[in-house]
Amino acid sequence: MENTTVGIIGMGDMGKMYARRISDAGWRVHACDRAENYLALKEEFSGRSNVHILPNGHLVSRSSDYILYSVEAEAISKIVALYGPSTKQGAIVGGQTSCKAPEMLAFERHLPSDVQIISCHSLHGPKIDPKGQPLVIIKHRASQKSFELVERILSCFGSAQVNLTALKHDQITADTQAVTHAAFLSMGTAWCANNQFPWEHHRYVGGIENVKTNLMLRIYSSKWHVYAGLAILNPAAKIQIKQYAESVTELFKLMLAGQRSKLEERIKTAGEAVFGKQRDEALLLRDEVLDRFSLGKVPKEKTPNNHLSLLAMVDCWWKLGILPYDHLICSTPVSRPLSLSFHPRKEWRCVDVEQLFRLWLGVTEYLFRKPQLLDDVIDTAINDNTFRSDDLEFAFAARGWSDCVSFGDFASYQDRFERCQVYFAPRFPEATRVGNEMIKTILEKM
């Protein structure tokens, strides 16, 4: 293809997916990973004549016309510093990290001035079909001709291209992912601290609880660094995660103090700011879908819940001036709502990190746009102590994750994540099956 060679430095799951898709489209690929993986990679890709596994990033950089760094965000600066000076004169370089601020800084510091910079970010996991998924492309320092070359190379994914600046990319990913992840991480940490498998307790089964439990397990079944880089290296994410912890703490204190009027005023003010313009829109989630995907037996009568995690999410959005509907970047026009699952206000094809946000937005909207349900939640928050111990651990967990992110402590983040991961691991296969079925149903009923 135009005698162009695509280089990939970092052959983890995403790097391999890129290598396969790009080579299948006819482009020549030069790729590498850590030295200890060299022989295994050569064997794995031996049947692909368009993929050439090289011993190191120096050789990939010297021989490639478009070089993609597919490495963890935490390591991007060190790796670009090592291989960047070897970049072929006039080549194009980009990265596939989820946080672009440190990536762009590394490129500007360590790449020769003649090298052009065009980055990307596939907003889905490596096992997801990229067709129709959002693909962000960032033209940071490049000619239009080079940008069009990168577009042709990446067009093999069949993804929905979104052109952003690095700054806008990081702001949107923070708005749609950082706080969402913090909420689910805190849920898992709290349940782990209380030695609870939530689906074994009737108060966490059915309705909204099904979505919360399934998505929490979906996050903890992934790799810790997927979430750590976004949270710790994205300046906007740090601010938002800190605010989420403050919202959790402040709302919980109002509950403990029995200050109903203050709690109600704050919650409803936040709800109006976030959801006020959606009054005439159909709900994203419908009653029919909420009870279908449970890991436990749905009780005849559900235990009332104050849903602190949801209240704090909307409070956080309000405090930060975030309108979550503005950040669903793979948009299609509003169309008629369907009888089941999500209203197709957007093109709901962004499974994994994007889908988490969409589902979470649907759940928060479901709560806040049902006045009687919201009033019941406020009554429960003031008058029912059933969830007090759980809420206490949740508040501790939210503040703990916020501190971990504020300190930039990757080791602590990994330790906190993996301790919970081990605890919930026995249920990952079932949770993955149920979670996939839930998402599949939502997408099929469009």
Short mmCIF file of C-alpha atoms in Angstrom, two decimals:
data_model
loop_
_atom_site.label_atom_id
_atom_site.label_comp_id
_atom_site.label_asym_id
_atom_site.label_seq_id
_atom_site.Cartn_x
_atom_site.Cartn_y
_atom_site.Cartn_z
CA MET A 1 0.00 0.00 0.00
CA GLU A 2 1.82 3.08 -1.31
CA ASN A 3 5.09 1.47 -0.19
CA THR A 4 4.32 2.73 3.32
CA THR A 5 5.44 0.86 6.43
CA VAL A 6 3.48 1.16 9.67
CA GLY A 7 5.51 0.67 12.85
CA ILE A 8 4.01 -0.48 16.14
CA ILE A 9 6.03 -0.22 19.34
CA GLY A 10 4.26 -2.22 22.03
CA MET A 11 2.53 -5.48 21.15
CA GLY A 12 0.05 -5.87 23.96
CA ASP A 13 -3.58 -6.66 23.22
CA MET A 14 -4.26 -3.37 21.41
CA GLY A 15 -0.93 -3.40 19.57
CA LYS A 16 -1.65 -6.90 18.26
CA MET A 17 -5.15 -5.91 17.19
CA TYR A 18 -3.75 -2.94 15.27
CA ALA A 19 -1.06 -5.09 13.66
CA ARG A 20 -3.59 -7.67 12.47
CA ARG A 21 -6.14 -5.19 11.14
CA ILE A 22 -3.63 -2.95 9.41
CA SER A 23 -1.68 -5.81 7.83
CA ASP A 24 -4.92 -7.47 6.69
CA ALA A 25 -5.69 -4.24 4.84
CA GLY A 26 -2.47 -4.65 2.84
CA TRP A 27 -0.10 -2.36 4.73
CA ARG A 28 3.37 -3.58 5.73
CA VAL A 29 3.82 -3.63 9.52
CA HIS A 30 7.06 -3.56 11.52
CA ALA A 31 6.47 -4.26 15.21
CA CYS A 32 8.28 -4.94 18.47
CA ASP A 33 7.74 -5.47 22.16
CA ARG A 34 9.98 -6.20 25.14
CA ALA A 35 13.09 -8.19 24.26
CA GLU A 36 11.89 -11.24 26.21
CA ASN A 37 8.78 -11.42 24.00
CA TYR A 38 10.63 -11.29 20.69
CA LEU A 39 10.74 -15.01 19.85
CA ALA A 40 7.18 -15.67 20.98
CA LEU A 41 5.90 -12.78 18.87
CA LYS A 42 7.83 -13.97 15.81
CA GLU A 43 6.19 -17.35 16.19
CA GLU A 44 2.72 -15.87 16.78
CA PHE A 45 2.87 -13.73 13.64
CA SER A 46 4.86 -16.13 11.48
CA GLY A 47 1.83 -16.79 9.28
CA ARG A 48 1.40 -13.13 8.36
CA SER A 49 3.73 -12.13 5.55
CA ASN A 50 2.93 -8.41 6.02
CA VAL A 51 3.95 -8.37 9.70
CA HIS A 52 7.66 -8.30 10.54
CA ILE A 53 8.60 -8.62 14.21
CA LEU A 54 11.84 -6.74 14.97
CA PRO A 55 14.08 -7.03 18.05
CA ASN A 56 13.59 -3.47 19.33
CA GLY A 57 12.02 -0.05 18.86
CA HIS A 58 15.15 1.45 17.30
CA LEU A 59 14.76 -0.81 14.29
CA VAL A 60 11.02 -0.14 14.08
CA SER A 61 11.58 3.62 14.29
CA ARG A 62 14.29 3.67 11.62
CA SER A 63 12.31 1.64 9.10
CA SER A 64 8.72 2.90 9.46
CA ASP A 65 6.80 5.79 7.93
CA TYR A 66 4.01 5.94 10.52
CA ILE A 67 5.01 4.79 14.00
CA LEU A 68 2.44 4.10 16.71
CA TYR A 69 3.45 3.78 20.36
CA SER A 70 0.96 1.31 21.84
CA VAL A 71 2.23 1.33 25.41
CA GLU A 72 0.88 2.13 28.87
CA ALA A 73 0.43 5.83 29.55
CA GLU A 74 2.68 5.59 32.59
CA ALA A 75 5.58 4.40 30.42
CA ILE A 76 5.13 6.59 27.35
CA SER A 77 7.76 9.21 28.24
CA LYS A 78 10.46 6.66 29.05
CA ILE A 79 9.85 4.65 25.89
CA VAL A 80 9.68 7.64 23.54
CA ALA A 81 12.87 8.99 25.12
CA LEU A 82 14.53 5.66 24.33
CA TYR A 83 13.35 5.14 20.75
CA GLY A 84 12.25 8.59 19.60
CA PRO A 85 15.71 9.83 18.53
CA SER A 86 15.93 6.87 16.12
CA THR A 87 12.81 7.96 14.21
CA LYS A 88 13.11 7.94 10.44
CA GLN A 89 13.55 11.43 9.01
CA GLY A 90 10.19 12.97 8.04
CA ALA A 91 8.18 10.11 9.53
CA ILE A 92 4.85 10.45 11.32
CA VAL A 93 4.57 9.39 14.96
CA GLY A 94 1.50 8.85 17.11
CA GLY A 95 0.37 7.09 20.25
CA GLN A 96 -2.56 4.98 21.39
CA THR A 97 -2.70 5.96 25.07
CA SER A 98 -5.95 6.99 26.72
CA CYS A 99 -4.40 10.20 28.09
CA LYS A 100 -2.83 12.54 25.55
CA ALA A 101 -1.21 15.22 27.73
CA PRO A 102 1.83 13.11 28.76
CA GLU A 103 1.93 11.52 25.31
CA MET A 104 2.20 14.86 23.50
CA LEU A 105 4.72 16.13 26.03
CA ALA A 106 6.89 13.07 25.42
CA PHE A 107 6.70 13.51 21.65
CA GLU A 108 7.57 17.20 21.82
CA ARG A 109 10.52 16.55 24.12
CA HIS A 110 12.06 13.51 22.51
CA LEU A 111 11.21 13.45 18.78
CA PRO A 112 13.35 15.22 16.16
CA SER A 113 11.82 18.47 14.90
CA ASP A 114 11.30 17.10 11.37
CA VAL A 115 9.00 14.34 12.68
CA GLN A 116 5.25 14.90 12.35
CA ILE A 117 2.81 14.01 15.15
CA ILE A 118 -0.63 12.47 14.53
CA SER A 119 -2.07 10.44 17.40
CA CYS A 120 -5.16 8.32 17.77
CA HIS A 121 -7.30 6.57 20.36
CA SER A 122 -9.69 3.70 19.68
CA LEU A 123 -12.45 4.04 22.28
CA HIS A 124 -13.02 0.32 22.73
CA GLY A 125 -11.18 -2.77 23.90
CA PRO A 126 -9.01 -5.06 21.77
CA LYS A 127 -11.64 -7.81 21.61
CA ILE A 128 -14.37 -5.51 20.29
CA ASP A 129 -15.07 -5.24 16.56
CA PRO A 130 -13.88 -1.68 15.74
CA LYS A 131 -16.49 -1.21 13.02
CA GLY A 132 -18.67 1.75 13.93
CA GLN A 133 -16.76 2.42 17.15
CA PRO A 134 -15.39 5.94 17.77
CA LEU A 135 -11.78 6.48 16.68
CA VAL A 136 -10.24 9.78 17.75
CA ILE A 137 -7.52 11.18 15.48
CA ILE A 138 -5.40 14.09 16.69
CA LYS A 139 -3.47 16.20 14.18
CA HIS A 140 -0.93 17.77 16.51
CA ARG A 141 1.98 18.70 14.24
CA ALA A 142 1.58 17.55 10.65
CA SER A 143 0.81 18.45 7.05
CA GLN A 144 -2.59 17.77 5.54
CA LYS A 145 -0.99 15.21 3.22
CA SER A 146 0.34 13.24 6.18
CA PHE A 147 -2.99 13.49 7.97
CA GLU A 148 -4.76 12.03 4.95
CA LEU A 149 -2.24 9.17 4.86
CA VAL A 150 -2.99 8.34 8.49
CA GLU A 151 -6.72 8.48 7.74
CA ARG A 152 -6.24 5.97 4.90
CA ILE A 153 -4.22 3.64 7.13
CA LEU A 154 -6.72 3.71 9.99
CA SER A 155 -9.76 3.52 7.71
CA CYS A 156 -9.29 -0.26 7.70
CA PHE A 157 -11.00 -0.36 11.14
CA GLY A 158 -14.26 0.95 9.73
CA SER A 159 -14.54 3.11 12.84
CA ALA A 160 -16.40 6.40 13.25
CA GLN A 161 -13.66 9.02 12.99
CA VAL A 162 -13.70 11.93 15.45
CA ASN A 163 -11.14 14.72 15.00
CA LEU A 164 -10.11 16.39 18.27
CA THR A 165 -7.22 18.29 19.81
CA ALA A 166 -5.23 16.52 22.51
CA LEU A 167 -6.63 18.90 25.13
CA LYS A 168 -10.24 18.33 24.07
CA HIS A 169 -9.68 14.56 23.97
CA ASP A 170 -8.47 14.54 27.56
CA GLN A 171 -11.32 16.74 28.73
CA ILE A 172 -13.94 14.52 27.13
CA THR A 173 -12.39 11.28 28.37
CA ALA A 174 -12.22 12.75 31.87
CA ASP A 175 -15.87 13.87 31.69
CA THR A 176 -17.11 10.51 30.43
CA GLN A 177 -14.81 8.03 32.11
CA ALA A 178 -12.77 9.21 35.10
CA VAL A 179 -15.57 9.74 37.62
CA THR A 180 -17.55 6.78 36.28
CA HIS A 181 -14.58 4.51 36.92
CA ALA A 182 -14.04 6.03 40.37
CA ALA A 183 -17.64 5.26 41.31
CA PHE A 184 -17.41 1.60 40.31
CA LEU A 185 -13.98 1.15 41.85
CA SER A 186 -15.33 2.59 45.10
CA MET A 187 -18.33 0.25 45.03
CA GLY A 188 -16.08 -2.77 44.62
CA THR A 189 -13.72 -1.61 47.35
CA ALA A 190 -16.63 -1.04 49.77
CA TRP A 191 -18.19 -4.45 49.10
CA CYS A 192 -14.79 -6.08 49.44
CA ALA A 193 -14.17 -4.28 52.76
CA ASN A 194 -17.54 -5.54 54.05
CA ASN A 195 -16.76 -9.04 52.74
CA GLN A 196 -19.88 -8.93 50.55
CA PHE A 197 -20.70 -10.44 47.21
CA PRO A 198 -23.55 -7.99 46.47
CA TRP A 199 -25.57 -10.39 44.32
CA GLU A 200 -25.87 -12.71 47.34
CA HIS A 201 -27.77 -10.03 49.30
CA HIS A 202 -31.35 -9.30 48.23
CA ARG A 203 -30.83 -5.57 48.75
CA TYR A 204 -28.37 -5.50 45.84
CA VAL A 205 -30.40 -7.55 43.36
CA GLY A 206 -32.84 -6.25 40.76
CA GLY A 207 -33.42 -2.99 38.91
CA ILE A 208 -30.69 -0.37 39.16
CA GLU A 209 -28.62 -2.71 41.35
CA ASN A 210 -28.17 -5.12 38.43
CA VAL A 211 -26.49 -2.47 36.31
CA LYS A 212 -24.29 -1.29 39.20
CA THR A 213 -23.10 -4.80 40.04
CA ASN A 214 -22.52 -5.90 36.45
CA LEU A 215 -20.54 -2.81 35.51
CA MET A 216 -18.47 -2.92 38.70
CA LEU A 217 -17.43 -6.49 37.90
CA ARG A 218 -16.76 -5.55 34.27
CA ILE A 219 -14.23 -2.94 35.39
CA TYR A 220 -12.50 -5.19 37.91
CA SER A 221 -12.17 -7.97 35.35
CA SER A 222 -10.01 -5.68 33.21
CA LYS A 223 -6.37 -4.68 33.61
CA TRP A 224 -5.61 -2.09 36.27
CA HIS A 225 -3.39 0.10 34.08
CA VAL A 226 -6.28 0.75 31.66
CA TYR A 227 -7.88 2.92 34.37
CA ALA A 228 -4.78 4.10 36.25
CA GLY A 229 -3.26 6.01 33.34
CA LEU A 230 -6.49 7.86 32.58
CA ALA A 231 -7.03 8.80 36.23
CA ILE A 232 -3.50 9.71 37.30
CA LEU A 233 -2.02 11.30 34.17
CA ASN A 234 -5.05 13.32 33.04
CA PRO A 235 -5.13 16.65 34.96
CA ALA A 236 -8.88 17.04 34.39
CA ALA A 237 -9.52 13.55 35.74
CA LYS A 238 -7.76 14.31 39.03
CA ILE A 239 -10.01 17.30 39.63
CA GLN A 240 -13.14 15.34 38.87
CA ILE A 241 -12.26 12.31 41.00
CA LYS A 242 -11.49 14.64 43.91
CA GLN A 243 -14.86 16.33 43.49
CA TYR A 244 -16.64 12.99 43.36
CA ALA A 245 -15.07 11.99 46.69
CA GLU A 246 -16.12 15.35 48.17
CA SER A 247 -19.68 14.93 46.87
CA VAL A 248 -19.90 11.44 48.40
CA THR A 249 -18.59 12.68 51.75
CA GLU A 250 -20.76 15.80 51.94
CA LEU A 251 -23.98 14.00 50.97
CA PHE A 252 -23.24 11.19 53.42
CA LYS A 253 -22.74 13.73 56.23
CA LEU A 254 -26.14 15.30 55.45
CA MET A 255 -27.70 11.84 55.63
CA LEU A 256 -26.04 11.09 58.97
CA ALA A 257 -27.14 14.45 60.38
CA GLY A 258 -30.73 13.87 59.26
CA GLN A 259 -30.76 17.21 57.42
CA ARG A 260 -33.48 16.34 54.96
CA SER A 261 -34.25 19.85 53.67
CA LYS A 262 -30.60 20.57 52.86
CA LEU A 263 -30.10 17.15 51.30
CA GLU A 264 -33.26 17.44 49.20
CA GLU A 265 -32.44 20.97 48.04
CA ARG A 266 -28.91 19.99 47.02
CA ILE A 267 -29.95 16.80 45.22
CA LYS A 268 -32.81 18.40 43.30
CA THR A 269 -30.76 21.46 42.37
CA ALA A 270 -28.09 19.17 40.95
CA GLY A 271 -30.70 17.09 39.12
CA GLU A 272 -32.28 20.15 37.52
CA ALA A 273 -28.88 21.43 36.36
CA VAL A 274 -27.93 18.10 34.76
CA PHE A 275 -31.26 16.72 33.53
CA GLY A 276 -33.52 19.77 33.27
CA LYS A 277 -33.22 20.05 29.50
CA GLN A 278 -34.09 16.37 29.05
CA ARG A 279 -37.69 16.60 30.38
CA ASP A 280 -39.27 16.03 27.00
CA GLU A 281 -36.89 13.24 25.97
CA ALA A 282 -37.61 9.55 26.47
CA LEU A 283 -35.63 7.84 29.22
CA LEU A 284 -32.45 6.11 28.10
CA LEU A 285 -33.29 3.07 30.23
CA ARG A 286 -36.68 1.43 30.60
CA ASP A 287 -38.14 -0.66 33.44
CA GLU A 288 -38.34 -3.79 31.29
CA VAL A 289 -34.60 -4.15 30.91
CA LEU A 290 -33.44 -3.44 34.46
CA ASP A 291 -34.59 -6.68 36.10
CA ARG A 292 -33.51 -9.00 33.31
CA PHE A 293 -29.79 -9.21 33.99
CA SER A 294 -29.23 -10.29 37.55
CA LEU A 295 -26.46 -12.39 39.10
CA GLY A 296 -28.80 -13.35 41.93
CA LYS A 297 -32.47 -14.13 42.47
CA VAL A 298 -34.63 -11.02 42.23
CA PRO A 299 -36.70 -10.64 45.44
CA LYS A 300 -40.44 -10.03 45.31
CA GLU A 301 -39.99 -6.82 47.30
CA LYS A 302 -36.86 -4.75 46.77
CA THR A 303 -35.02 -3.20 49.70
CA PRO A 304 -35.06 0.62 49.47
CA ASN A 305 -31.62 2.10 48.75
CA ASN A 306 -30.40 5.67 49.11
CA HIS A 307 -28.17 5.22 46.02
CA LEU A 308 -25.37 7.41 47.40
CA SER A 309 -23.14 6.54 44.46
CA LEU A 310 -25.71 7.88 41.98
CA LEU A 311 -26.58 10.98 43.98
CA ALA A 312 -22.90 11.85 44.29
CA MET A 313 -22.34 11.38 40.56
CA VAL A 314 -24.96 13.96 39.62
CA ASP A 315 -23.81 16.26 42.43
CA CYS A 316 -20.27 16.02 41.05
CA TRP A 317 -21.40 16.82 37.50
CA TRP A 318 -23.34 19.81 38.83
CA LYS A 319 -20.44 21.14 40.90
CA LEU A 320 -18.08 20.89 37.92
CA GLY A 321 -20.55 22.27 35.39
CA ILE A 322 -20.51 19.07 33.33
CA LEU A 323 -23.44 18.29 31.05
CA PRO A 324 -22.86 14.60 30.32
CA TYR A 325 -25.05 14.51 27.20
CA ASP A 326 -22.65 16.97 25.53
CA HIS A 327 -19.81 14.45 25.68
CA LEU A 328 -21.31 11.47 23.87
CA ILE A 329 -18.99 12.02 20.93
CA CYS A 330 -20.34 9.40 18.52
CA SER A 331 -23.59 11.22 17.87
CA THR A 332 -26.52 10.65 15.56
CA PRO A 333 -29.71 12.70 15.40
CA VAL A 334 -32.50 12.12 17.90
CA SER A 335 -34.90 9.44 16.71
CA ARG A 336 -38.07 7.87 18.01
CA PRO A 337 -37.61 5.94 21.27
CA LEU A 338 -38.01 2.18 21.20
CA SER A 339 -39.93 0.00 23.62
CA LEU A 340 -36.89 -1.49 25.29
CA SER A 341 -33.47 -0.43 26.61
CA PHE A 342 -31.82 2.77 25.43
CA HIS A 343 -33.39 5.59 23.51
CA PRO A 344 -31.15 5.93 20.45
CA ARG A 345 -30.33 9.56 21.08
CA LYS A 346 -26.80 8.58 20.16
CA GLU A 347 -25.25 5.77 18.21
CA TRP A 348 -24.87 3.31 21.08
CA ARG A 349 -22.06 1.26 19.64
CA CYS A 350 -19.25 2.21 22.00
CA VAL A 351 -18.90 -0.87 24.17
CA ASP A 352 -16.34 -1.05 27.02
CA VAL A 353 -15.21 2.31 28.45
CA GLU A 354 -17.67 4.37 26.43
CA GLN A 355 -20.52 1.94 27.08
CA LEU A 356 -19.88 2.08 30.82
CA PHE A 357 -20.53 5.80 30.77
CA ARG A 358 -23.65 5.46 28.67
CA LEU A 359 -25.12 2.81 30.94
CA TRP A 360 -24.19 4.81 34.03
CA LEU A 361 -25.78 7.95 32.57
CA GLY A 362 -28.90 5.91 31.82
CA VAL A 363 -29.10 4.71 35.42
CA THR A 364 -28.60 8.16 36.97
CA GLU A 365 -31.16 9.65 34.59
CA TYR A 366 -33.62 6.86 35.46
CA LEU A 367 -33.36 7.83 39.14
CA PHE A 368 -33.43 11.60 38.79
CA ARG A 369 -36.19 11.83 36.19
CA LYS A 370 -38.65 9.72 38.21
CA PRO A 371 -39.82 12.20 40.88
CA GLN A 372 -41.46 9.63 43.15
CA LEU A 373 -38.43 7.34 43.01
CA LEU A 374 -36.11 10.25 43.84
CA ASP A 375 -38.32 11.27 46.79
CA ASP A 376 -38.28 7.66 48.03
CA VAL A 377 -34.48 7.64 47.81
CA ILE A 378 -34.27 10.85 49.87
CA ASP A 379 -36.64 9.35 52.48
CA THR A 380 -34.47 6.25 52.66
CA ALA A 381 -31.32 8.35 53.00
CA ILE A 382 -32.71 10.11 56.06
CA ASN A 383 -34.87 7.50 57.77
CA ASP A 384 -33.39 4.07 56.93
CA ASN A 385 -30.09 2.90 58.41
CA THR A 386 -29.95 -0.36 56.42
CA PHE A 387 -27.14 0.85 54.17
CA ARG A 388 -25.21 2.96 56.68
CA SER A 389 -22.26 0.59 57.07
CA ASP A 390 -22.07 0.11 53.30
CA ASP A 391 -22.21 3.87 52.74
CA LEU A 392 -19.48 4.42 55.32
CA GLU A 393 -17.15 2.04 53.51
CA PHE A 394 -18.15 3.61 50.19
CA ALA A 395 -17.19 7.07 51.48
CA PHE A 396 -13.86 5.72 52.75
CA ALA A 397 -13.27 4.02 49.39
CA ALA A 398 -14.07 7.12 47.32
CA ARG A 399 -11.67 9.24 49.38
CA GLY A 400 -9.03 6.52 49.21
CA TRP A 401 -9.16 6.34 45.42
CA SER A 402 -9.08 10.12 45.22
CA ASP A 403 -5.98 10.30 47.43
CA CYS A 404 -4.29 7.59 45.39
CA VAL A 405 -4.91 9.53 42.17
CA SER A 406 -3.94 12.90 43.70
CA PHE A 407 -0.61 11.48 44.87
CA GLY A 408 0.06 10.00 41.42
CA ASP A 409 0.73 6.65 43.07
CA PHE A 410 0.59 3.92 40.41
CA ALA A 411 1.84 1.23 42.80
CA SER A 412 -0.88 1.97 45.33
CA TYR A 413 -3.48 2.10 42.55
CA GLN A 414 -2.40 -1.31 41.30
CA ASP A 415 -2.42 -2.79 44.81
CA ARG A 416 -5.90 -1.46 45.63
CA PHE A 417 -7.27 -2.63 42.29
CA GLU A 418 -5.77 -6.11 42.31
CA ARG A 419 -6.81 -6.88 45.91
CA CYS A 420 -10.44 -6.32 44.93
CA GLN A 421 -9.89 -8.10 41.63
CA VAL A 422 -8.76 -11.26 43.42
CA TYR A 423 -11.77 -11.08 45.75
CA PHE A 424 -14.32 -10.89 42.90
CA ALA A 425 -12.45 -13.09 40.40
CA PRO A 426 -14.56 -16.26 40.95
CA ARG A 427 -17.61 -14.47 39.58
CA PHE A 428 -15.97 -12.82 36.54
CA PRO A 429 -16.99 -15.51 34.00
CA GLU A 430 -20.66 -15.32 34.96
CA ALA A 431 -20.57 -11.53 35.24
CA THR A 432 -18.97 -11.27 31.80
CA ARG A 433 -21.65 -13.52 30.30
CA VAL A 434 -24.51 -11.63 31.92
CA GLY A 435 -22.94 -8.24 31.22
CA ASN A 436 -22.36 -9.05 27.55
CA GLU A 437 -25.95 -10.28 27.25
CA MET A 438 -27.18 -7.07 28.86
CA ILE A 439 -25.22 -4.86 26.44
CA LYS A 440 -26.16 -7.06 23.48
CA THR A 441 -29.85 -6.77 24.32
CA ILE A 442 -29.59 -3.01 24.66
CA LEU A 443 -27.91 -2.71 21.27
CA GLU A 444 -30.18 -5.15 19.45
CA LYS A 445 -33.36 -3.36 20.52
CA MET A 446 -32.33 -0.12 18.87
#
